CSV table of C-alpha atoms and ligand atoms in Angstrom, one decimal:
chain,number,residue,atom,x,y,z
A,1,UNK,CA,-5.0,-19.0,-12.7
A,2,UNK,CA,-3.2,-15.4,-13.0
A,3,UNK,CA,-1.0,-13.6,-11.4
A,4,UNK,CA,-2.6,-10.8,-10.0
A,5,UNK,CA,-2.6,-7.2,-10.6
A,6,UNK,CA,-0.5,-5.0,-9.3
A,7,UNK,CA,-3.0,-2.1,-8.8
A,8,UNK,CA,-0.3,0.3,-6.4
A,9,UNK,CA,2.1,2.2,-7.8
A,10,UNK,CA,3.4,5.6,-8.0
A,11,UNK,CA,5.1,8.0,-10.8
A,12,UNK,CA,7.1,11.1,-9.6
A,13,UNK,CA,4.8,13.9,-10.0
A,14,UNK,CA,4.2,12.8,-5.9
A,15,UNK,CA,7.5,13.9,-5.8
A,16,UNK,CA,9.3,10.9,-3.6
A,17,UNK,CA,8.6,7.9,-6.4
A,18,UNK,CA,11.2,7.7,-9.4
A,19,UNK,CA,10.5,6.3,-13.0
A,20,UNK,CA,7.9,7.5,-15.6
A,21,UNK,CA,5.1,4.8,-16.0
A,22,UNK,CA,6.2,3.5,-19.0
A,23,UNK,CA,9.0,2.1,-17.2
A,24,UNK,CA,6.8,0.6,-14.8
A,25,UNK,CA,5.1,-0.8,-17.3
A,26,UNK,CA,8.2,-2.7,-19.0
A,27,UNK,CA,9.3,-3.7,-15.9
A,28,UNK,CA,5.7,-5.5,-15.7
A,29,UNK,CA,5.6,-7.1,-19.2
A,30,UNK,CA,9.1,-8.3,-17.7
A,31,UNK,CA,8.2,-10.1,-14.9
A,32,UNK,CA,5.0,-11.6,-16.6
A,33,UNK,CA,2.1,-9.2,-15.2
A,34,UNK,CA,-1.0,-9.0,-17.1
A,35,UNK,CA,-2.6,-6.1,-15.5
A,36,UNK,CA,-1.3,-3.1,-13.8
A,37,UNK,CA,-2.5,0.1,-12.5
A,38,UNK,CA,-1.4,3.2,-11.7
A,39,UNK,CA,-2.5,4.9,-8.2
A,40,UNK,CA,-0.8,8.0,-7.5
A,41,UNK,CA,-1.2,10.5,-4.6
A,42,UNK,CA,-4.3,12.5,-5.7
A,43,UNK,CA,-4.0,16.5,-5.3
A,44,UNK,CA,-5.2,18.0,-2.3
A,45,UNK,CA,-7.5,21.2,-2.6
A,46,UNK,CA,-4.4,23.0,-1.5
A,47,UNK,CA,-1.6,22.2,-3.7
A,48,UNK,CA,0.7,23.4,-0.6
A,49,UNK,CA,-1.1,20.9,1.8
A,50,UNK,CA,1.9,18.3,2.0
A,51,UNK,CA,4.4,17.9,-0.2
A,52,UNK,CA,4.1,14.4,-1.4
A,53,UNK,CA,1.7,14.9,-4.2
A,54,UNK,CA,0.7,16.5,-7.5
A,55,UNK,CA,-0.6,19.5,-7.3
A,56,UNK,CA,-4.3,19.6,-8.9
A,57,UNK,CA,-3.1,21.8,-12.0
A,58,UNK,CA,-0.7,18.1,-13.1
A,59,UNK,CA,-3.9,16.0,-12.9
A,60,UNK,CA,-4.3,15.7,-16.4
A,61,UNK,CA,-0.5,15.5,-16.9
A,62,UNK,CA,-0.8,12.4,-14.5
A,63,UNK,CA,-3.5,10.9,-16.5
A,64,UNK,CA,-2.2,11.5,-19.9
A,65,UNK,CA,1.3,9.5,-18.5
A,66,UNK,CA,-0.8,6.9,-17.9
A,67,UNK,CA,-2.5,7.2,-21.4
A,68,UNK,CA,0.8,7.1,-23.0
A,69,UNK,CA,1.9,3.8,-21.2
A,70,UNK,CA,-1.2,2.2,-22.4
A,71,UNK,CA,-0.5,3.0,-25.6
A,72,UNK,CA,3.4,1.8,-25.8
A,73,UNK,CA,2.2,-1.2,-23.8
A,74,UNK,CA,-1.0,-2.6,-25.9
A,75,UNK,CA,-0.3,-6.2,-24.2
A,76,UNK,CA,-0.6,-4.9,-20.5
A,77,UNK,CA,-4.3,-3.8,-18.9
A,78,UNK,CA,-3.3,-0.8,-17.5
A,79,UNK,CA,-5.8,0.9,-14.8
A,80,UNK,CA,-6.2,4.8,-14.4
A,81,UNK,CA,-6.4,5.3,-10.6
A,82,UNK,CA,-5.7,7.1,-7.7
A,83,UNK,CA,-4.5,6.7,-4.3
A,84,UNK,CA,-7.2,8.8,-2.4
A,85,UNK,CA,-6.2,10.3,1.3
A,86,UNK,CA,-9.4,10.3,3.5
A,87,UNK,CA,-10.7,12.8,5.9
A,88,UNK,CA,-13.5,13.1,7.7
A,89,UNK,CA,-15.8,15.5,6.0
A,90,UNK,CA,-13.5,16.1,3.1
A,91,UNK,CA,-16.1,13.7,1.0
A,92,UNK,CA,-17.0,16.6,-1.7
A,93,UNK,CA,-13.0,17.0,-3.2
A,94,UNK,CA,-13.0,13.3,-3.2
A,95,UNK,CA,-16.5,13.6,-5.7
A,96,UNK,CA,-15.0,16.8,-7.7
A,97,UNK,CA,-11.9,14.3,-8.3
A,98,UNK,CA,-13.8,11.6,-9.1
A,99,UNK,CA,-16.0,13.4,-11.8
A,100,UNK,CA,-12.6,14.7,-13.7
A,101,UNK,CA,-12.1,11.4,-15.2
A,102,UNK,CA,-12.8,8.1,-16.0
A,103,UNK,CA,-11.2,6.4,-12.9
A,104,UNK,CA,-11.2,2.7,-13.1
A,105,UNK,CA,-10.8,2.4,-9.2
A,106,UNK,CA,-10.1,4.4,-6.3
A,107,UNK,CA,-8.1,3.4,-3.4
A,108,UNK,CA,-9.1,5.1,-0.2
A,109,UNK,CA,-6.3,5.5,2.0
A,110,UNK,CA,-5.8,7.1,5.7
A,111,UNK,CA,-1.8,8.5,6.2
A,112,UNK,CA,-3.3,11.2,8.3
A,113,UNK,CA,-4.8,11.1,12.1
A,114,UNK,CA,-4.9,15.2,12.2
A,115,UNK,CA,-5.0,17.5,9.5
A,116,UNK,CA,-0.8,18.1,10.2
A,117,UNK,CA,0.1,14.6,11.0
A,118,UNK,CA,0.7,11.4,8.3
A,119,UNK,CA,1.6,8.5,10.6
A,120,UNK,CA,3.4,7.2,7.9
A,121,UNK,CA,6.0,10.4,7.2
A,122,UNK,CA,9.3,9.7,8.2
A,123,UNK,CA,10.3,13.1,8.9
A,124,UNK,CA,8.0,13.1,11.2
A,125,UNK,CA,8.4,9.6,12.9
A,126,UNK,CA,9.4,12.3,16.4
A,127,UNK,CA,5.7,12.7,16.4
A,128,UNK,CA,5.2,9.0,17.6
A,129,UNK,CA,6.9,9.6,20.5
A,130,UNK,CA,4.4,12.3,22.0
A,131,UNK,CA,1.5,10.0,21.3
A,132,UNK,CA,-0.3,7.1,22.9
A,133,UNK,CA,0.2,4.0,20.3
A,134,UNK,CA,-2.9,2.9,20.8
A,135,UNK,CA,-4.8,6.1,19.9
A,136,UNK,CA,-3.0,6.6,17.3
A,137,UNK,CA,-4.0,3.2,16.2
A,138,UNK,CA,-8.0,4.0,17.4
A,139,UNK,CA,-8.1,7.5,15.3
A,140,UNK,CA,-6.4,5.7,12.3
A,141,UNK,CA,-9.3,2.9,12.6
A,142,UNK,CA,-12.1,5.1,12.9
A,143,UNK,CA,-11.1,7.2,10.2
A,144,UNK,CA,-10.7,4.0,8.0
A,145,UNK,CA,-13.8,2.4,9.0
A,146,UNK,CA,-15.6,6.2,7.8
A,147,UNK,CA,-13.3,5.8,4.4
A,148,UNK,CA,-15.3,2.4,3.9
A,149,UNK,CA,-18.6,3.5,4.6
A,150,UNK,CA,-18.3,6.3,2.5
A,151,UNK,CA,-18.6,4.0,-0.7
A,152,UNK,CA,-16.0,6.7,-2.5
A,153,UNK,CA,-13.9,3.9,-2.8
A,154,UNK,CA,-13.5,0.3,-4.4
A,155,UNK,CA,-10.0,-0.2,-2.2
A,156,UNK,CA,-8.9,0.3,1.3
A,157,UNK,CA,-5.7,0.8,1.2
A,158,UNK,CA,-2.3,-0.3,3.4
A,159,UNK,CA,-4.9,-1.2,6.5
A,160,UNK,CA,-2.3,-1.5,9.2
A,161,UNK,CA,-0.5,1.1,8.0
A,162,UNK,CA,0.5,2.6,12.1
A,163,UNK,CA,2.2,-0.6,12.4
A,164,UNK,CA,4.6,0.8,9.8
A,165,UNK,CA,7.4,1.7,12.5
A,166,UNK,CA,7.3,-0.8,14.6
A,167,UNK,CA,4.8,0.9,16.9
A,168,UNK,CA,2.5,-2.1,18.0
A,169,UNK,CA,0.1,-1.2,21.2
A,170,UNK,CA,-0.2,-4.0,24.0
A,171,UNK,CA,-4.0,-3.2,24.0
A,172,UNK,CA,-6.4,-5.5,22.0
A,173,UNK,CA,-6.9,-4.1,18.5
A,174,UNK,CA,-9.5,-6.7,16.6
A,175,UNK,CA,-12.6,-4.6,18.0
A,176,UNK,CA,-11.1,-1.8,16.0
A,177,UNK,CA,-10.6,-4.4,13.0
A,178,UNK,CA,-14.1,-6.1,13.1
A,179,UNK,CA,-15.8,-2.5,13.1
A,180,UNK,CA,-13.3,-1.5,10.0
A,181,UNK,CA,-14.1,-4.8,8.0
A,182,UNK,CA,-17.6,-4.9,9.1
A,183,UNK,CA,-18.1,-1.6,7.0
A,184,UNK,CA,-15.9,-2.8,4.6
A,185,UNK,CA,-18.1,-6.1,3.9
A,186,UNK,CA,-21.3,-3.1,4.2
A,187,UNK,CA,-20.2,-0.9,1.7
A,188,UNK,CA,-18.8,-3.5,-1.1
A,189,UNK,CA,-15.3,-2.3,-0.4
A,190,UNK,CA,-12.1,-4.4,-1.1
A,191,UNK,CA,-8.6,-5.0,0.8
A,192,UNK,CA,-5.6,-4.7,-0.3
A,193,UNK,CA,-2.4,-7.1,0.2
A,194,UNK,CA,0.3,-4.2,-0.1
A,195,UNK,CA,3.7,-6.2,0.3
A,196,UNK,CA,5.5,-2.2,0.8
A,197,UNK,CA,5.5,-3.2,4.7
A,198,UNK,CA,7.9,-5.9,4.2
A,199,UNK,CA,10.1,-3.2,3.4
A,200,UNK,CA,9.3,-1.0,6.3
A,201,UNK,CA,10.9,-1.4,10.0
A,202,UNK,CA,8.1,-3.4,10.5
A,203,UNK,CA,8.8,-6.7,8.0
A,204,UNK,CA,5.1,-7.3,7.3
A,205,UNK,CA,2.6,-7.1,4.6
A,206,UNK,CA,-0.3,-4.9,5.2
A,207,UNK,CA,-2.4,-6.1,6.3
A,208,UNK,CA,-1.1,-8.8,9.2
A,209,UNK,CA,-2.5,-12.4,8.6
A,210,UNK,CA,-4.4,-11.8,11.5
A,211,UNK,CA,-6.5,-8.9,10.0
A,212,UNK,CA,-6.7,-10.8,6.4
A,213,UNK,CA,-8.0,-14.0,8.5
A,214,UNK,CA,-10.8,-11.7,10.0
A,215,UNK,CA,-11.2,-10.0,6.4
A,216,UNK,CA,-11.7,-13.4,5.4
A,217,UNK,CA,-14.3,-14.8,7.4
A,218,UNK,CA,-16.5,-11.7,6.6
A,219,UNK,CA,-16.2,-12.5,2.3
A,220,UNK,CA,-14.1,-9.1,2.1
A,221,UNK,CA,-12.6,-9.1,-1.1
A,222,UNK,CA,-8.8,-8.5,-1.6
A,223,UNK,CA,-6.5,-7.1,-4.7
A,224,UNK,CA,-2.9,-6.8,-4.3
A,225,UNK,CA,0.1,-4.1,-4.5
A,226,UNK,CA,3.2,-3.2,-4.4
A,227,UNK,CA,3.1,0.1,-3.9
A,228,UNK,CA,6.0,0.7,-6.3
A,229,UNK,CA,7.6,3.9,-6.3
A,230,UNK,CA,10.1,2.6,-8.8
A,231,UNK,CA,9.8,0.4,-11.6
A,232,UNK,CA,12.0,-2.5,-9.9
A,233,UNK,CA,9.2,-2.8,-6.9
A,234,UNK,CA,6.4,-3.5,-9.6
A,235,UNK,CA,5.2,-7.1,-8.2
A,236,UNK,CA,7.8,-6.7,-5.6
A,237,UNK,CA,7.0,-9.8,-2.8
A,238,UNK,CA,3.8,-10.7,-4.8
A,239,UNK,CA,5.4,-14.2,-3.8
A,240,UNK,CA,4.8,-14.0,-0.6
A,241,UNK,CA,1.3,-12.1,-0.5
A,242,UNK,CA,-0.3,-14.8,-2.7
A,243,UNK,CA,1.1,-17.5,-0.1
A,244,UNK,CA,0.0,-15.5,2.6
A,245,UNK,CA,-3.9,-14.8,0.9
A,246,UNK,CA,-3.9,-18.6,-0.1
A,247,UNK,CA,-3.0,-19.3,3.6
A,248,UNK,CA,-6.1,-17.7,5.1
A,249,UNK,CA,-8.3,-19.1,2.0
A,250,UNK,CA,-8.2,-16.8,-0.5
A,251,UNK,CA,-9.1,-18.2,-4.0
A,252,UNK,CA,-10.2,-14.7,-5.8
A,253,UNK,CA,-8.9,-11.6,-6.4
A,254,UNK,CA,-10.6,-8.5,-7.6
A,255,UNK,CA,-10.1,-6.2,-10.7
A,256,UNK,CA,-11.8,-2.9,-11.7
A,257,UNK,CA,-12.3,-1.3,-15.1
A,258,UNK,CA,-14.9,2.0,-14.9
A,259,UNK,CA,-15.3,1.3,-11.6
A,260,UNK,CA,-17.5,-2.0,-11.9
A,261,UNK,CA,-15.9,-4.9,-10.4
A,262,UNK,CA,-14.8,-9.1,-11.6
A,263,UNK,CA,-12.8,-11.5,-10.0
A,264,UNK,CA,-10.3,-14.0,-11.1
A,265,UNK,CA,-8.9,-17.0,-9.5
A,266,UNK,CA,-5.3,-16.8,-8.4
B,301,ZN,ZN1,-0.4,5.2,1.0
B,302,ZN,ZN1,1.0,4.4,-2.2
């Protein structure tokens, strides 16, 4: 029995997390983690695409941070990742990213429904109000259930993330989970429990209990994180998300070194 990784965190060259990694590392020895790892924003093609990310000329800046926490921090695992945003078509910069380095995992991630719109962006939260919830929420599903078939990635990341706000459509939304866990189970990719929602208007881990019941019942695998944009949220609410996985019958979770994946009981 272990506590499990935290595989989700940030460092600031996304430009809206604080801390250098080393920090976060400490603050993980601290609270008794074994294994961490980082998973920033990856760079876009266009370094002036958003402005919540590295641009592509700090990638190896990013992964030499993450070299120099491994180094200070012999006792922690530490993972080189990256937090991956999906589109549709946009497979090949995924590949060029993924040949740069020796990744450990890759979490595949959907924040945007357009190419102008992250669903998540507080600044532009207005955005909501011109949409239908419940396309937003059927866009944001079929864009994740193409992120899991893609097999670019080992991780799905924040699943329900359009609940973020608050915004919860009336309308049934399990067809739109069984198709995204379906391809999950298909493809070999894993969920994540990312306890960042508690701290969101909406008070709930991503994904709901309802989706991680379904997950569940189709042998998707899960890994946990916190998200952490600052070194006190490493393992943040990892009390909760291992009562909640135990809950639905989780036993396992997942790790990842080179890409190739184990499992440990939790
Ligand atoms: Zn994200
Ligand atoms: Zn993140």
């Amino acid at each position: 029995m272990s506590l499990p990784a935290d595989y989700h965190m940030h460092t600031p060259l996304c430009r809206h997390a604080s801390g250098e990694p080393v920090e976060y590392a400490k603050r993980a020895v601290d609270i008794g983690l074994t294994e961490i790892g980082f998973s920033d924003h990856s760079p876009m093609r266009q370094d002036n695409f958003d402005n919540w990310r590295m641009n592509f000329s700090q990638l190896d800046e990013y992964v030499g941070k993450v070299r120099n926490a491994q180094k200070d921090f012999p006792q922690l695992t530490i993972r080189l990742a990256l937090e991956v945003d999906y589109f549709p078509n946009g497979e090949d910069w995924i590949r060029e990213l993924a040949a740069r380095h020796p990744w450990d995992y890759f979490i595949g991630s959907v924040h945007y429904v357009s190419d102008s719109w992250a669903i998540d962006d507080p600044q532009k939260l207005s955005e909501w109000k011109t949409r239908d919830s419940f396309e937003v929420w059927s866009i944001y599903f079929e864009r994740l259930t193409k992120a899991a078939e893609s097999k670019l990635f080992e991780i799905i990341g924040h699943t329900d993330l359009p609940k973020k706000f608050g915004h919860k459509p009336n309308q049934d939304r399990s067809p739109l989970y069984e198709a995204f866990l379906d391809a999950a189970k298909k493809s070999g990719c894993a969920i994540e429990l990312n306890t960042t929602g508690l701290r969101k208007d909406c008070k709930e881990i991503y994904p709901s209990r309802e989706i991680l019941q379904i997950a569940f019942q189709k042998s998707v695998p899960i890994c946990f994180g916190s998200d952490a944009h600052a070194p006190e949220e490493v393992g943040m609410n990892f009390p909760e998300a291992i009562s909640l996985a135990r809950k639905v019958g989780y036993k396992e979770f997942c790790q990842f070194e080179k890409r190739k994946r184990t499992f440990t009981k939790f």
